[in-house]
Amino acid sequence: MRHSIPEKGDMPNEQIPLSEEGKALAVSKRNIFSNVDRCFSSPYRRAMETAEFIADHPVIVKELHERTIGDAREDFWLKQYEDHDFRNPGGESLNQVKVWMKTAIDSIVGQMEEGETALVVSHATAICAYLLSYCEIEVKDAANKARKISFHGKEILNGRFQPADGFEILFENDIFSDIRVMEKKEMNIKYNHLCIRNAEKKDCEQLAAWWNDGTVMAHAGFPNGLGTSAAEIEKQIADDSDETRRRLIIEYNDVRIGEMSFYVFENHRYEIGIKICESDYQEKGIGRVVLSMLIEELFRMGANAIFLDTNLKNTRAQHVYEKLGFRKTAVHHDSWKNQIGELESSVDYELTADAFCNLKERL
């Protein structure tokens, strides 16, 4: 895995830390690696911080460090892939990096037991140099550092190698046998009959029906509904990610009954929303359970605080939020107008992990 997004600034390469955005991105990857047995990291600060946000007690391996560029007097990025022995004065070639990266990875694999998994956090050039031992790498767009990586004729990656992205590599009898791009683990939280999962293309018709229903949307300020379409919603959820925002579907016995969402802000603050949209499932205690499920997961993903707002008239929701441990932080009287021009008031709430009261119960 490549380290997360570093801070920009003039400092020694090995001391560059993660940016705030990079920290949030690293934290969001925890759920992908929740079951890894071991974690190893480059000694460079941005890699170590990435590993520490994701796993407990990562082991530092000196040979996983980034390639030394040296005195770059020309545009060398393309040239290094055309000639793997090319190096800048005082720098290292891809072939040199390949040797010590392969030595490091072989040592890690040799330490592992059958069936174990390990997370290795390193750097883009170092990882690609290692892959040259097994894969073909072709530059597709030098200006944007886009590569095409293939293994035995199978395309693995065609584009940029982004921060906090990586590859899953399978070793059989300590031999490199397969590789694929690291999959993004989708949210799929289950508790008894309930499930919270990512909204998908197949859900857009249902979401449009709910969002266009004034009875469902009245508390959100849209008593006439949003007047949107499945196609418009599909475009919106196509940009969803755990690092920015995510629309979620609530299911009860595989039946869609409502939706949730979370938005990610600075300092690992998450804003959430919920609607039980099907009237047959309202006022049955489901809301407090699915809220507990989502809140528990977001704190596990690294949220420092969770906040939301609700209509001042929605006293039932306020009661649930306060039972969950949310603290009322502000009341805004006549602060906004709904769809038909009526003044509305809202209440702000915030929750921290130490105040959270999990209300999951058997349904």
mmCIF file of C-alpha atoms in Angstrom:
data_model
loop_
_atom_site.group_PDB
_atom_site.id
_atom_site.type_symbol
_atom_site.label_atom_id
_atom_site.label_comp_id
_atom_site.label_asym_id
_atom_site.label_seq_id
_atom_site.Cartn_x
_atom_site.Cartn_y
_atom_site.Cartn_z
ATOM 1 C CA MET A 1 0.000 0.000 0.000
ATOM 2 C CA ARG A 2 1.193 3.486 -0.812
ATOM 3 C CA HIS A 3 1.269 5.926 2.114
ATOM 4 C CA SER A 4 -1.575 8.440 2.426
ATOM 5 C CA ILE A 5 -1.571 12.104 1.332
ATOM 6 C CA PRO A 6 1.514 13.966 2.633
ATOM 7 C CA GLU A 7 1.748 17.533 3.783
ATOM 8 C CA LYS A 8 3.236 20.018 1.337
ATOM 9 C CA GLY A 9 6.263 21.973 2.443
ATOM 10 C CA ASP A 10 10.020 22.327 2.334
ATOM 11 C CA MET A 11 11.405 19.693 4.691
ATOM 12 C CA PRO A 12 13.640 16.609 4.515
ATOM 13 C CA ASN A 13 11.932 13.839 2.513
ATOM 14 C CA GLU A 14 12.033 11.308 5.341
ATOM 15 C CA GLN A 15 10.372 13.766 7.765
ATOM 16 C CA ILE A 16 7.332 14.764 5.688
ATOM 17 C CA PRO A 17 4.156 14.020 7.733
ATOM 18 C CA LEU A 18 0.635 13.319 6.567
ATOM 19 C CA SER A 19 -1.670 16.252 5.889
ATOM 20 C CA GLU A 20 -4.980 16.471 7.744
ATOM 21 C CA GLU A 21 -6.658 15.127 4.607
ATOM 22 C CA GLY A 22 -4.107 12.319 4.527
ATOM 23 C CA LYS A 23 -4.800 11.406 8.137
ATOM 24 C CA ALA A 24 -8.544 11.190 7.460
ATOM 25 C CA LEU A 25 -7.919 9.065 4.365
ATOM 26 C CA ALA A 26 -5.673 6.690 6.309
ATOM 27 C CA VAL A 27 -8.235 6.343 9.097
ATOM 28 C CA SER A 28 -10.939 5.542 6.526
ATOM 29 C CA LYS A 29 -8.913 2.514 5.406
ATOM 30 C CA ARG A 30 -9.067 0.821 8.809
ATOM 31 C CA ASN A 31 -12.107 -1.246 7.921
ATOM 32 C CA ILE A 32 -10.302 -2.715 4.902
ATOM 33 C CA PHE A 33 -7.421 -3.966 7.040
ATOM 34 C CA SER A 34 -9.270 -4.921 10.207
ATOM 35 C CA ASN A 35 -8.238 -8.566 9.850
ATOM 36 C CA VAL A 36 -4.557 -8.261 8.874
ATOM 37 C CA ASP A 37 -2.209 -10.290 11.058
ATOM 38 C CA ARG A 38 0.887 -8.117 10.690
ATOM 39 C CA CYS A 39 1.851 -4.627 9.534
ATOM 40 C CA PHE A 40 5.204 -3.392 8.206
ATOM 41 C CA SER A 41 6.186 0.152 7.249
ATOM 42 C CA SER A 42 8.840 2.266 5.637
ATOM 43 C CA PRO A 43 10.730 4.363 8.209
ATOM 44 C CA TYR A 44 9.655 7.588 6.499
ATOM 45 C CA ARG A 45 7.245 9.585 8.650
ATOM 46 C CA ARG A 46 4.330 9.720 6.168
ATOM 47 C CA ALA A 47 4.420 5.937 5.787
ATOM 48 C CA MET A 48 4.724 5.292 9.530
ATOM 49 C CA GLU A 49 1.799 7.597 10.276
ATOM 50 C CA THR A 50 -0.307 5.837 7.639
ATOM 51 C CA ALA A 51 0.484 2.454 9.176
ATOM 52 C CA GLU A 52 -0.167 3.678 12.725
ATOM 53 C CA PHE A 53 -3.613 5.034 11.793
ATOM 54 C CA ILE A 54 -4.560 1.654 10.316
ATOM 55 C CA ALA A 55 -2.917 -1.052 12.431
ATOM 56 C CA ASP A 56 -1.484 -1.600 15.895
ATOM 57 C CA HIS A 57 2.273 -1.765 16.399
ATOM 58 C CA PRO A 58 3.593 -1.657 12.817
ATOM 59 C CA VAL A 59 7.134 -2.974 12.379
ATOM 60 C CA ILE A 60 9.588 -0.584 10.723
ATOM 61 C CA VAL A 61 11.600 -2.102 7.861
ATOM 62 C CA LYS A 62 14.419 0.154 6.676
ATOM 63 C CA GLU A 63 14.462 -1.295 3.139
ATOM 64 C CA LEU A 64 10.874 -0.190 2.468
ATOM 65 C CA HIS A 65 11.955 3.464 2.238
ATOM 66 C CA GLU A 66 11.379 5.633 -0.829
ATOM 67 C CA ARG A 67 13.836 5.722 -3.685
ATOM 68 C CA THR A 68 16.523 8.408 -3.428
ATOM 69 C CA ILE A 69 15.985 10.745 -6.395
ATOM 70 C CA GLY A 70 19.367 12.475 -6.240
ATOM 71 C CA ASP A 71 20.223 15.547 -8.292
ATOM 72 C CA ALA A 72 17.380 15.622 -10.836
ATOM 73 C CA ARG A 73 18.635 17.814 -13.658
ATOM 74 C CA GLU A 74 16.113 16.605 -16.247
ATOM 75 C CA ASP A 75 12.626 15.162 -16.492
ATOM 76 C CA PHE A 76 13.608 11.678 -15.382
ATOM 77 C CA TRP A 77 10.209 10.146 -14.548
ATOM 78 C CA LEU A 78 9.582 8.719 -18.033
ATOM 79 C CA LYS A 79 13.245 7.922 -18.646
ATOM 80 C CA GLN A 80 13.485 5.684 -15.568
ATOM 81 C CA TYR A 81 10.767 3.410 -16.985
ATOM 82 C CA GLU A 82 12.436 3.330 -20.407
ATOM 83 C CA ASP A 83 15.792 2.430 -18.822
ATOM 84 C CA HIS A 84 15.515 0.725 -15.436
ATOM 85 C CA ASP A 85 19.234 1.324 -14.816
ATOM 86 C CA PHE A 86 18.908 5.089 -15.264
ATOM 87 C CA ARG A 87 19.627 7.148 -12.161
ATOM 88 C CA ASN A 88 20.249 10.782 -11.361
ATOM 89 C CA PRO A 89 23.608 11.771 -9.848
ATOM 90 C CA GLY A 90 23.519 10.713 -6.226
ATOM 91 C CA GLY A 91 20.261 8.836 -6.795
ATOM 92 C CA GLU A 92 19.074 5.254 -7.237
ATOM 93 C CA SER A 93 17.782 3.442 -10.306
ATOM 94 C CA LEU A 94 14.588 1.381 -10.382
ATOM 95 C CA ASN A 95 16.692 -1.775 -10.680
ATOM 96 C CA GLN A 96 18.594 -0.859 -7.519
ATOM 97 C CA VAL A 97 15.365 -0.187 -5.653
ATOM 98 C CA LYS A 98 13.879 -3.428 -6.987
ATOM 99 C CA VAL A 99 16.669 -5.455 -5.418
ATOM 100 C CA TRP A 100 16.320 -4.144 -1.870
ATOM 101 C CA MET A 101 12.509 -4.021 -2.027
ATOM 102 C CA LYS A 102 12.404 -7.656 -3.135
ATOM 103 C CA THR A 103 14.794 -8.581 -0.330
ATOM 104 C CA ALA A 104 12.530 -6.830 2.196
ATOM 105 C CA ILE A 105 9.287 -8.377 0.900
ATOM 106 C CA ASP A 106 10.832 -11.857 0.656
ATOM 107 C CA SER A 107 11.948 -11.527 4.285
ATOM 108 C CA ILE A 108 8.438 -10.469 5.376
ATOM 109 C CA VAL A 109 6.799 -13.350 3.503
ATOM 110 C CA GLY A 110 9.318 -15.754 5.025
ATOM 111 C CA GLN A 111 8.257 -14.694 8.534
ATOM 112 C CA MET A 112 4.562 -15.343 7.909
ATOM 113 C CA GLU A 113 2.599 -18.459 8.746
ATOM 114 C CA GLU A 114 0.364 -20.207 6.228
ATOM 115 C CA GLY A 115 -2.881 -18.253 5.781
ATOM 116 C CA GLU A 116 -1.638 -15.040 7.408
ATOM 117 C CA THR A 117 -2.027 -11.623 5.795
ATOM 118 C CA ALA A 118 0.255 -8.606 6.105
ATOM 119 C CA LEU A 119 -0.070 -4.925 5.292
ATOM 120 C CA VAL A 120 3.090 -3.341 3.891
ATOM 121 C CA VAL A 121 3.144 0.483 3.711
ATOM 122 C CA SER A 122 5.749 1.955 1.380
ATOM 123 C CA HIS A 123 6.031 4.490 -1.466
ATOM 124 C CA ALA A 124 4.789 4.638 -5.060
ATOM 125 C CA THR A 125 8.169 4.346 -6.830
ATOM 126 C CA ALA A 126 9.471 1.741 -4.391
ATOM 127 C CA ILE A 127 6.368 -0.407 -4.835
ATOM 128 C CA CYS A 128 6.449 -0.127 -8.625
ATOM 129 C CA ALA A 129 10.166 -0.970 -8.626
ATOM 130 C CA TYR A 130 9.371 -4.126 -6.638
ATOM 131 C CA LEU A 131 6.623 -5.059 -9.108
ATOM 132 C CA LEU A 132 9.150 -4.907 -11.963
ATOM 133 C CA SER A 133 10.354 -8.295 -10.692
ATOM 134 C CA TYR A 134 7.057 -9.828 -11.798
ATOM 135 C CA CYS A 135 5.027 -7.330 -13.856
ATOM 136 C CA GLU A 136 5.295 -5.223 -16.988
ATOM 137 C CA ILE A 137 4.984 -1.467 -16.402
ATOM 138 C CA GLU A 138 4.288 0.915 -19.277
ATOM 139 C CA VAL A 139 4.036 4.689 -18.962
ATOM 140 C CA LYS A 140 0.717 5.910 -20.394
ATOM 141 C CA ASP A 141 0.925 9.597 -19.429
ATOM 142 C CA ALA A 142 4.203 10.850 -17.999
ATOM 143 C CA ALA A 143 2.824 14.307 -17.182
ATOM 144 C CA ASN A 144 0.206 12.764 -14.871
ATOM 145 C CA LYS A 145 2.385 9.832 -13.741
ATOM 146 C CA ALA A 146 -0.092 7.331 -15.161
ATOM 147 C CA ARG A 147 1.140 3.763 -15.534
ATOM 148 C CA LYS A 148 -0.229 0.567 -17.014
ATOM 149 C CA ILE A 149 0.767 -2.424 -14.900
ATOM 150 C CA SER A 150 0.176 -5.952 -16.270
ATOM 151 C CA PHE A 151 0.803 -9.412 -14.863
ATOM 152 C CA HIS A 152 0.995 -12.306 -17.324
ATOM 153 C CA GLY A 153 -0.955 -10.228 -19.857
ATOM 154 C CA LYS A 154 -3.679 -9.284 -17.348
ATOM 155 C CA GLU A 155 -4.113 -5.543 -16.798
ATOM 156 C CA ILE A 156 -3.835 -4.720 -13.091
ATOM 157 C CA LEU A 157 -3.759 -0.916 -13.123
ATOM 158 C CA ASN A 158 -4.148 1.666 -15.876
ATOM 159 C CA GLY A 159 -3.849 5.154 -14.420
ATOM 160 C CA ARG A 160 -2.373 6.967 -11.435
ATOM 161 C CA PHE A 161 -1.190 5.145 -8.339
ATOM 162 C CA GLN A 162 -3.048 7.247 -5.766
ATOM 163 C CA PRO A 163 -2.180 7.798 -2.092
ATOM 164 C CA ALA A 164 -3.470 5.034 0.206
ATOM 165 C CA ASP A 165 -4.122 2.742 -2.770
ATOM 166 C CA GLY A 166 -2.295 -0.521 -3.229
ATOM 167 C CA PHE A 167 -2.215 -4.061 -4.467
ATOM 168 C CA GLU A 168 -3.241 -7.413 -3.025
ATOM 169 C CA ILE A 169 -0.517 -9.973 -3.707
ATOM 170 C CA LEU A 170 -0.950 -13.716 -3.208
ATOM 171 C CA PHE A 171 2.048 -15.858 -2.334
ATOM 172 C CA GLU A 172 1.909 -19.656 -2.586
ATOM 173 C CA ASN A 173 4.820 -21.496 -0.975
ATOM 174 C CA ASP A 174 6.521 -18.101 -0.631
ATOM 175 C CA ILE A 175 6.288 -17.535 -4.401
ATOM 176 C CA PHE A 176 4.553 -14.499 -5.958
ATOM 177 C CA SER A 177 1.545 -16.102 -7.709
ATOM 178 C CA ASP A 178 -1.095 -13.394 -8.339
ATOM 179 C CA ILE A 179 -1.803 -9.691 -7.950
ATOM 180 C CA ARG A 180 -4.802 -7.380 -8.154
ATOM 181 C CA VAL A 181 -5.659 -3.812 -7.205
ATOM 182 C CA MET A 182 -6.594 -3.498 -3.557
ATOM 183 C CA GLU A 183 -10.354 -3.626 -3.288
ATOM 184 C CA LYS A 184 -12.292 -0.957 -1.436
ATOM 185 C CA LYS A 185 -14.289 -2.682 1.280
ATOM 186 C CA GLU A 186 -17.935 -1.645 1.146
ATOM 187 C CA MET A 187 -19.899 -0.853 4.243
ATOM 188 C CA ASN A 188 -22.113 -3.807 5.095
ATOM 189 C CA ILE A 189 -23.132 -3.656 8.775
ATOM 190 C CA LYS A 190 -25.523 -6.354 9.956
ATOM 191 C CA TYR A 191 -27.384 -6.818 13.223
ATOM 192 C CA ASN A 192 -30.184 -9.359 13.535
ATOM 193 C CA HIS A 193 -32.694 -8.534 10.745
ATOM 194 C CA LEU A 194 -31.087 -5.198 9.888
ATOM 195 C CA CYS A 195 -28.410 -4.276 7.367
ATOM 196 C CA ILE A 196 -26.770 -0.941 6.485
ATOM 197 C CA ARG A 197 -24.965 -0.983 3.137
ATOM 198 C CA ASN A 198 -23.682 1.405 0.489
ATOM 199 C CA ALA A 199 -26.285 2.855 -1.863
ATOM 200 C CA GLU A 200 -25.828 1.480 -5.381
ATOM 201 C CA LYS A 201 -27.163 2.058 -8.884
ATOM 202 C CA LYS A 202 -29.943 -0.466 -8.243
ATOM 203 C CA ASP A 203 -31.242 1.739 -5.392
ATOM 204 C CA CYS A 204 -31.632 4.955 -7.383
ATOM 205 C CA GLU A 205 -35.275 4.370 -8.407
ATOM 206 C CA GLN A 206 -36.216 3.724 -4.786
ATOM 207 C CA LEU A 207 -34.269 6.741 -3.541
ATOM 208 C CA ALA A 208 -35.991 8.930 -6.140
ATOM 209 C CA ALA A 209 -39.397 7.673 -4.980
ATOM 210 C CA TRP A 210 -38.567 8.526 -1.365
ATOM 211 C CA TRP A 211 -36.986 11.904 -2.149
ATOM 212 C CA ASN A 212 -39.989 12.929 -4.266
ATOM 213 C CA ASP A 213 -42.468 11.983 -1.522
ATOM 214 C CA GLY A 214 -43.432 15.062 0.490
ATOM 215 C CA THR A 215 -44.498 13.016 3.512
ATOM 216 C CA VAL A 216 -41.001 11.518 3.720
ATOM 217 C CA MET A 217 -39.167 14.788 3.068
ATOM 218 C CA ALA A 218 -41.275 17.221 5.111
ATOM 219 C CA HIS A 219 -38.965 17.239 8.166
ATOM 220 C CA ALA A 220 -36.051 18.057 5.832
ATOM 221 C CA GLY A 221 -37.944 21.108 4.543
ATOM 222 C CA PHE A 222 -39.385 19.658 1.325
ATOM 223 C CA PRO A 223 -43.131 19.016 1.865
ATOM 224 C CA ASN A 224 -43.566 18.772 -1.908
ATOM 225 C CA GLY A 225 -40.610 16.441 -2.404
ATOM 226 C CA LEU A 226 -37.361 17.154 -4.247
ATOM 227 C CA GLY A 227 -38.547 16.538 -7.794
ATOM 228 C CA THR A 228 -35.400 14.626 -8.688
ATOM 229 C CA SER A 229 -34.775 11.591 -10.901
ATOM 230 C CA ALA A 230 -33.025 8.242 -10.579
ATOM 231 C CA ALA A 231 -30.522 9.370 -13.216
ATOM 232 C CA GLU A 232 -29.601 12.470 -11.188
ATOM 233 C CA ILE A 233 -29.181 10.399 -8.029
ATOM 234 C CA GLU A 234 -27.017 7.872 -9.868
ATOM 235 C CA LYS A 235 -24.629 10.681 -10.820
ATOM 236 C CA GLN A 236 -24.461 11.817 -7.195
ATOM 237 C CA ILE A 237 -23.688 8.421 -5.656
ATOM 238 C CA ALA A 238 -21.070 7.712 -8.341
ATOM 239 C CA ASP A 239 -18.853 10.215 -6.504
ATOM 240 C CA ASP A 240 -19.449 8.726 -3.041
ATOM 241 C CA SER A 241 -16.413 7.602 -1.065
ATOM 242 C CA ASP A 242 -15.564 6.854 2.558
ATOM 243 C CA GLU A 243 -13.218 9.848 2.482
ATOM 244 C CA THR A 244 -15.867 12.456 1.564
ATOM 245 C CA ARG A 245 -19.494 11.327 1.791
ATOM 246 C CA ARG A 246 -21.542 8.171 1.536
ATOM 247 C CA ARG A 247 -25.250 7.478 0.991
ATOM 248 C CA LEU A 248 -26.433 4.275 2.655
ATOM 249 C CA ILE A 249 -29.455 1.986 2.431
ATOM 250 C CA ILE A 250 -31.229 0.482 5.453
ATOM 251 C CA GLU A 251 -32.688 -3.003 4.917
ATOM 252 C CA TYR A 252 -34.918 -5.104 7.155
ATOM 253 C CA ASN A 253 -35.034 -8.760 6.109
ATOM 254 C CA ASP A 254 -33.578 -7.668 2.729
ATOM 255 C CA VAL A 255 -36.379 -5.104 2.200
ATOM 256 C CA ARG A 256 -35.292 -1.485 1.704
ATOM 257 C CA ILE A 257 -36.951 0.616 4.407
ATOM 258 C CA GLY A 258 -34.892 3.810 4.567
ATOM 259 C CA GLU A 259 -31.619 5.581 4.079
ATOM 260 C CA MET A 260 -28.690 7.051 5.998
ATOM 261 C CA SER A 261 -25.683 9.159 5.076
ATOM 262 C CA PHE A 262 -22.410 10.451 6.418
ATOM 263 C CA TYR A 263 -20.218 13.374 5.386
ATOM 264 C CA VAL A 264 -16.567 13.687 6.417
ATOM 265 C CA PHE A 265 -15.157 17.007 7.656
ATOM 266 C CA GLU A 266 -11.815 18.195 9.030
ATOM 267 C CA ASN A 267 -10.431 16.696 12.237
ATOM 268 C CA HIS A 268 -12.306 13.422 11.634
ATOM 269 C CA ARG A 269 -15.724 14.962 12.290
ATOM 270 C CA TYR A 270 -18.622 13.121 10.669
ATOM 271 C CA GLU A 271 -22.098 14.514 9.965
ATOM 272 C CA ILE A 272 -24.821 11.864 9.727
ATOM 273 C CA GLY A 273 -28.429 11.720 8.595
ATOM 274 C CA ILE A 274 -31.209 9.132 8.765
ATOM 275 C CA LYS A 275 -34.728 8.600 7.399
ATOM 276 C CA ILE A 276 -36.928 5.555 7.958
ATOM 277 C CA CYS A 277 -38.917 6.069 4.785
ATOM 278 C CA GLU A 278 -41.413 3.191 4.803
ATOM 279 C CA SER A 279 -44.262 4.004 7.195
ATOM 280 C CA ASP A 280 -44.770 0.346 8.202
ATOM 281 C CA TYR A 281 -41.321 0.416 9.839
ATOM 282 C CA GLN A 282 -41.583 3.776 11.592
ATOM 283 C CA GLU A 283 -42.042 4.159 15.365
ATOM 284 C CA LYS A 284 -40.870 0.594 16.023
ATOM 285 C CA GLY A 285 -37.472 1.404 17.573
ATOM 286 C CA ILE A 286 -35.558 0.678 14.379
ATOM 287 C CA GLY A 287 -34.097 4.180 14.209
ATOM 288 C CA ARG A 288 -32.168 3.922 17.468
ATOM 289 C CA VAL A 289 -30.779 0.523 16.453
ATOM 290 C CA VAL A 290 -29.525 1.540 12.998
ATOM 291 C CA LEU A 291 -28.125 4.762 14.440
ATOM 292 C CA SER A 292 -26.241 2.688 17.027
ATOM 293 C CA MET A 293 -24.944 0.422 14.250
ATOM 294 C CA LEU A 294 -23.689 3.316 12.112
ATOM 295 C CA ILE A 295 -22.260 5.346 15.011
ATOM 296 C CA GLU A 296 -20.380 2.309 16.309
ATOM 297 C CA GLU A 297 -18.860 1.764 12.846
ATOM 298 C CA LEU A 298 -17.892 5.421 12.344
ATOM 299 C CA PHE A 299 -16.103 5.575 15.691
ATOM 300 C CA ARG A 300 -14.326 2.357 14.739
ATOM 301 C CA MET A 301 -13.304 4.061 11.473
ATOM 302 C CA GLY A 302 -11.695 6.867 13.464
ATOM 303 C CA ALA A 303 -14.350 9.553 13.930
ATOM 304 C CA ASN A 304 -13.453 12.043 16.655
ATOM 305 C CA ALA A 305 -16.986 13.424 16.827
ATOM 306 C CA ILE A 306 -20.335 12.842 15.122
ATOM 307 C CA PHE A 307 -22.835 15.630 14.632
ATOM 308 C CA LEU A 308 -26.278 16.189 13.121
ATOM 309 C CA ASP A 309 -29.196 18.569 13.125
ATOM 310 C CA THR A 310 -32.924 18.046 13.134
ATOM 311 C CA ASN A 311 -36.124 20.048 12.919
ATOM 312 C CA LEU A 312 -37.075 21.591 16.273
ATOM 313 C CA LYS A 313 -40.576 20.126 15.844
ATOM 314 C CA ASN A 314 -39.170 16.601 15.533
ATOM 315 C CA THR A 315 -39.185 15.932 19.267
ATOM 316 C CA ARG A 316 -39.263 12.144 18.818
ATOM 317 C CA ALA A 317 -35.931 12.230 16.965
ATOM 318 C CA GLN A 318 -34.440 14.548 19.598
ATOM 319 C CA HIS A 319 -35.398 12.081 22.328
ATOM 320 C CA VAL A 320 -33.597 9.255 20.475
ATOM 321 C CA TYR A 321 -30.485 11.343 19.874
ATOM 322 C CA GLU A 322 -30.265 12.329 23.534
ATOM 323 C CA LYS A 323 -30.658 8.696 24.641
ATOM 324 C CA LEU A 324 -27.736 7.814 22.354
ATOM 325 C CA GLY A 325 -25.592 10.369 24.170
ATOM 326 C CA PHE A 326 -25.770 13.307 21.769
ATOM 327 C CA ARG A 327 -25.341 16.695 23.403
ATOM 328 C CA LYS A 328 -27.467 19.624 22.245
ATOM 329 C CA THR A 329 -25.078 22.348 21.087
ATOM 330 C CA ALA A 330 -27.371 24.976 19.562
ATOM 331 C CA VAL A 331 -30.977 25.865 18.762
ATOM 332 C CA HIS A 332 -31.676 28.029 15.705
ATOM 333 C CA HIS A 333 -35.133 29.653 15.892
ATOM 334 C CA ASP A 334 -36.802 30.667 12.611
ATOM 335 C CA SER A 335 -33.415 30.336 10.915
ATOM 336 C CA TRP A 336 -34.443 28.978 7.525
ATOM 337 C CA LYS A 337 -37.424 28.633 5.211
ATOM 338 C CA ASN A 338 -38.819 25.397 3.901
ATOM 339 C CA GLN A 339 -39.863 24.687 0.326
ATOM 340 C CA ILE A 340 -43.132 26.599 0.648
ATOM 341 C CA GLY A 341 -41.661 29.626 2.421
ATOM 342 C CA GLU A 342 -42.508 28.773 6.027
ATOM 343 C CA LEU A 343 -39.969 29.646 8.717
ATOM 344 C CA GLU A 344 -38.422 26.606 10.385
ATOM 345 C CA SER A 345 -36.211 26.053 13.433
ATOM 346 C CA SER A 346 -33.483 23.465 13.946
ATOM 347 C CA VAL A 347 -31.428 21.863 16.720
ATOM 348 C CA ASP A 348 -27.734 20.907 16.512
ATOM 349 C CA TYR A 349 -26.349 17.835 18.295
ATOM 350 C CA GLU A 350 -22.850 16.412 18.764
ATOM 351 C CA LEU A 351 -21.613 13.047 20.072
ATOM 352 C CA THR A 352 -18.179 11.868 21.222
ATOM 353 C CA ALA A 353 -17.126 8.266 21.724
ATOM 354 C CA ASP A 354 -16.975 8.529 25.518
ATOM 355 C CA ALA A 355 -20.608 9.738 25.657
ATOM 356 C CA PHE A 356 -22.001 7.179 23.180
ATOM 357 C CA CYS A 357 -24.720 4.910 24.602
ATOM 358 C CA ASN A 358 -25.210 1.936 22.282
ATOM 359 C CA LEU A 359 -28.935 1.186 22.018
ATOM 360 C CA LYS A 360 -28.801 -1.927 19.864
ATOM 361 C CA GLU A 361 -31.498 -4.305 20.998
ATOM 362 C CA ARG A 362 -32.976 -7.498 19.641
ATOM 363 C CA LEU A 363 -35.842 -6.761 17.260
#
